[in-house]
Short mmCIF file of N, CA and C in Angstrom, two decimals:
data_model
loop_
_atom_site.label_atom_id
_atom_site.label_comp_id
_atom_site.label_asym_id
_atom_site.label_seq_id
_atom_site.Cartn_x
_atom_site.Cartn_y
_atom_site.Cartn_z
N UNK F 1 54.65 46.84 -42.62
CA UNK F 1 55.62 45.76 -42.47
C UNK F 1 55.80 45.08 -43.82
N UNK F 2 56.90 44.67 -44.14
CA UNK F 2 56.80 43.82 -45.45
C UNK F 2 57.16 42.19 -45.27
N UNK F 3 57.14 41.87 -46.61
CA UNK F 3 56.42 40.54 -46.74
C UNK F 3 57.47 39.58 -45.60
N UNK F 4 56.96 38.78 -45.16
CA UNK F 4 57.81 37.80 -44.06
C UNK F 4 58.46 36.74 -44.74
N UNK F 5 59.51 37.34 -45.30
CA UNK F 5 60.57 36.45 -46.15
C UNK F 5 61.65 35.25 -45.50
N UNK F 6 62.13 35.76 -43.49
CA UNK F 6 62.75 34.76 -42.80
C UNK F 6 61.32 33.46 -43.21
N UNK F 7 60.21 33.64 -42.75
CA UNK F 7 59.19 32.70 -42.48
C UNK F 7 58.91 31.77 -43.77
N UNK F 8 59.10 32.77 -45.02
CA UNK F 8 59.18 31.61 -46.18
C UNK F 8 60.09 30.89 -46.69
N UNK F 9 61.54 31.23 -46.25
CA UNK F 9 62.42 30.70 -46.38
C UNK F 9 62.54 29.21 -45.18
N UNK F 10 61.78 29.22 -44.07
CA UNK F 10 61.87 28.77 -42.89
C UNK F 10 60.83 27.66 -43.80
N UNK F 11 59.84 27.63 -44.34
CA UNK F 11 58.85 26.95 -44.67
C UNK F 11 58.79 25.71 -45.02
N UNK F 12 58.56 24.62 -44.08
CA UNK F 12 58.81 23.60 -44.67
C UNK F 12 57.98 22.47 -45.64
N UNK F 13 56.93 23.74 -46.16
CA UNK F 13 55.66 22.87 -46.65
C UNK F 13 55.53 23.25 -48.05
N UNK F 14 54.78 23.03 -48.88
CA UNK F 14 54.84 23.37 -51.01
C UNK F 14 54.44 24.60 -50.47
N UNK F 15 55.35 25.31 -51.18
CA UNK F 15 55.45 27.15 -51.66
C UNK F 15 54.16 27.38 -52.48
N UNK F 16 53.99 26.23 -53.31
CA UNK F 16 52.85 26.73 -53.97
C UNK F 16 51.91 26.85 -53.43
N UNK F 17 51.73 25.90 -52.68
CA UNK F 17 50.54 25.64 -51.91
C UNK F 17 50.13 27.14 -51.41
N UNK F 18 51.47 27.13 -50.39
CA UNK F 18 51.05 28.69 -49.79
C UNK F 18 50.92 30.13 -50.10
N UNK F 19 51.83 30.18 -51.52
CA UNK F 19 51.42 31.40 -52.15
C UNK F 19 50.02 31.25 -53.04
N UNK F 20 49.47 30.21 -52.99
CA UNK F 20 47.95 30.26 -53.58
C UNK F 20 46.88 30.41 -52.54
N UNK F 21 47.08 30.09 -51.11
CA UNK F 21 46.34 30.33 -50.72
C UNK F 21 46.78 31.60 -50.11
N UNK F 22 47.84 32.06 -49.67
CA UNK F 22 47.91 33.92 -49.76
C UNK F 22 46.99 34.42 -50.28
N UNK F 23 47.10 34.32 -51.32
CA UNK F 23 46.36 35.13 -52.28
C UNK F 23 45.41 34.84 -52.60
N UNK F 24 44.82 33.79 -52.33
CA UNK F 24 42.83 33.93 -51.92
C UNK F 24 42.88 34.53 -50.73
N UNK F 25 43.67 34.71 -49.38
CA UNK F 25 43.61 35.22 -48.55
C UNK F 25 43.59 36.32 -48.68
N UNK F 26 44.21 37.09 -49.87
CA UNK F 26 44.20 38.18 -49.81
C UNK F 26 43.24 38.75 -50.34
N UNK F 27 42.73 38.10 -51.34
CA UNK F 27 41.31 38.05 -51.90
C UNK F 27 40.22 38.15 -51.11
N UNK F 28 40.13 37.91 -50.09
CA UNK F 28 39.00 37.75 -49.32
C UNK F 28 39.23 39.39 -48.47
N UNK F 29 40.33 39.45 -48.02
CA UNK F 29 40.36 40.26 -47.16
C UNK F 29 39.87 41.58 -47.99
N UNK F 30 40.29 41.43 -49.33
CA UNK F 30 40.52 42.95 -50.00
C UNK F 30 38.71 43.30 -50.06
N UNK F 31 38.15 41.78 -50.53
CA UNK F 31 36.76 42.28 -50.76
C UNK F 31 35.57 42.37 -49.57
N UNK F 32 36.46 42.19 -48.55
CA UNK F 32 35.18 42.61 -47.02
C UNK F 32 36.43 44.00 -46.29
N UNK F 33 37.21 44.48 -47.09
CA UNK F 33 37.95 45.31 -46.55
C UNK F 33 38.32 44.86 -45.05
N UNK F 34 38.59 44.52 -44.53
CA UNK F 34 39.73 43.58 -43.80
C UNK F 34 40.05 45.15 -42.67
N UNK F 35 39.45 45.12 -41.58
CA UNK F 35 39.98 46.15 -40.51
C UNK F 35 41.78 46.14 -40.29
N UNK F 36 42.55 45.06 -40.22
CA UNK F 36 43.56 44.70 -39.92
C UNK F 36 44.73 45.53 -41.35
N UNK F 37 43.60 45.17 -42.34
CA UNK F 37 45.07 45.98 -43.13
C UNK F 37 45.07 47.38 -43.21
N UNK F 38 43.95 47.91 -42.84
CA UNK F 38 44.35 49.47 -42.71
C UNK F 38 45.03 50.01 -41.68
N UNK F 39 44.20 49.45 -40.18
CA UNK F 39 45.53 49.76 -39.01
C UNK F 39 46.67 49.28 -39.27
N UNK F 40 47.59 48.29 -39.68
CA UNK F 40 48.76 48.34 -40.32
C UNK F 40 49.73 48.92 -41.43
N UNK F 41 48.81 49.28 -41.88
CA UNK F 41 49.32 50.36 -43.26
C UNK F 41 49.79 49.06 -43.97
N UNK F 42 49.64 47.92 -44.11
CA UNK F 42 50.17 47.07 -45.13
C UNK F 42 49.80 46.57 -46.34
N UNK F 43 50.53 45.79 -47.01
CA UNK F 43 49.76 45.53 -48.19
C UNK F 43 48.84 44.20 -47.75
N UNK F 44 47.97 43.81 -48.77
CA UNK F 44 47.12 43.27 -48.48
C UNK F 44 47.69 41.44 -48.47
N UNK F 45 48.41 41.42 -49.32
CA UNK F 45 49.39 39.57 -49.40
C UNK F 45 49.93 40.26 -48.23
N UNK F 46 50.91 41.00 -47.85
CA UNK F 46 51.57 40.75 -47.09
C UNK F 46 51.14 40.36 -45.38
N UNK F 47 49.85 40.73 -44.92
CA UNK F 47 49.02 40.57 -43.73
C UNK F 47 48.31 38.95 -44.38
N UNK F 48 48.14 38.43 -45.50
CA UNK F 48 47.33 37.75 -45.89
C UNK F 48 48.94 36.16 -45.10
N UNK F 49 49.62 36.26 -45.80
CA UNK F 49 51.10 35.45 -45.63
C UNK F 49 51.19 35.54 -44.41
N UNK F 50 51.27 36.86 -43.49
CA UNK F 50 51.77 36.71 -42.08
C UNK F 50 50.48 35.68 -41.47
N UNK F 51 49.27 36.01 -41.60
CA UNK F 51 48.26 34.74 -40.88
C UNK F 51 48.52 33.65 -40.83
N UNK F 52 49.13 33.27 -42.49
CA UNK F 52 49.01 31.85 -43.09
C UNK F 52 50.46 31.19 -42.07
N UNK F 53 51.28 31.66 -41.70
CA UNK F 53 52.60 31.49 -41.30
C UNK F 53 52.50 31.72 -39.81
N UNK F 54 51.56 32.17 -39.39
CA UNK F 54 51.62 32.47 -37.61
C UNK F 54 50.32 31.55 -37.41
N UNK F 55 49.84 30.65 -38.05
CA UNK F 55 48.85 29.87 -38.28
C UNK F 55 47.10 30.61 -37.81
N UNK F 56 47.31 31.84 -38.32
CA UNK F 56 46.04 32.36 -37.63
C UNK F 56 44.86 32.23 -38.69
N UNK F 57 45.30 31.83 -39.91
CA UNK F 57 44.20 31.36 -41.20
C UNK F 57 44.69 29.91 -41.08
N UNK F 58 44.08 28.94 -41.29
CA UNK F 58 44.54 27.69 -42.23
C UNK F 58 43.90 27.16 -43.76
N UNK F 59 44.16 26.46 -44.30
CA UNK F 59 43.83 26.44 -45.53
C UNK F 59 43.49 24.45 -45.61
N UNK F 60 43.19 24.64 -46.34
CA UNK F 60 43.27 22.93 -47.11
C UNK F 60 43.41 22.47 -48.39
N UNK F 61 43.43 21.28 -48.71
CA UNK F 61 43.76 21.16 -50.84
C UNK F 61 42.13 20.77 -50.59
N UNK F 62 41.33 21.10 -51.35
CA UNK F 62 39.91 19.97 -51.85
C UNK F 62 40.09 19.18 -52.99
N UNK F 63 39.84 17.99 -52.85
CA UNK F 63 39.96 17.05 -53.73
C UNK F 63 39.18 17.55 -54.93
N UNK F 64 39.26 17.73 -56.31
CA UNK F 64 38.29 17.81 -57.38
C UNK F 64 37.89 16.93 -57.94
N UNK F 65 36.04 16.54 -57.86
CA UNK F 65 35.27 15.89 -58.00
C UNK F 65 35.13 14.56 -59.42
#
């Protein structure tokens, strides 16, 4: 499947926000190899974005100390 572009366009929250945490999402997934992205054949942001957007990851800002 590729990247869910209606859903980022739909987005009503900082882009940045969410393409940074994509991509620790995707980060994580790549380094415990992630069951979900191989049965999908997808790339690894792109399953990482669909979570973040179907709210099945959430994320937060941490304040720096």
């Amino acid at each position: 499947m590729i990247f869910p572009l209606e859903q980022l366009v739909e987005f009503n929250g900082n882009i940045y926000e969410i393409t940074v945490a994509a991509s620790r999402r995707a980060y994580q997934m790549a380094k415990i190899n992630d069951p979900e992205i191989d049965a999908n054949s997808d790339k690894v942001v792109c399953v990482a974005a669909r979570q973040l957007f179907n709210n099945r990851v959430k994320y937060c800002i941490e304040e720096s100390k």
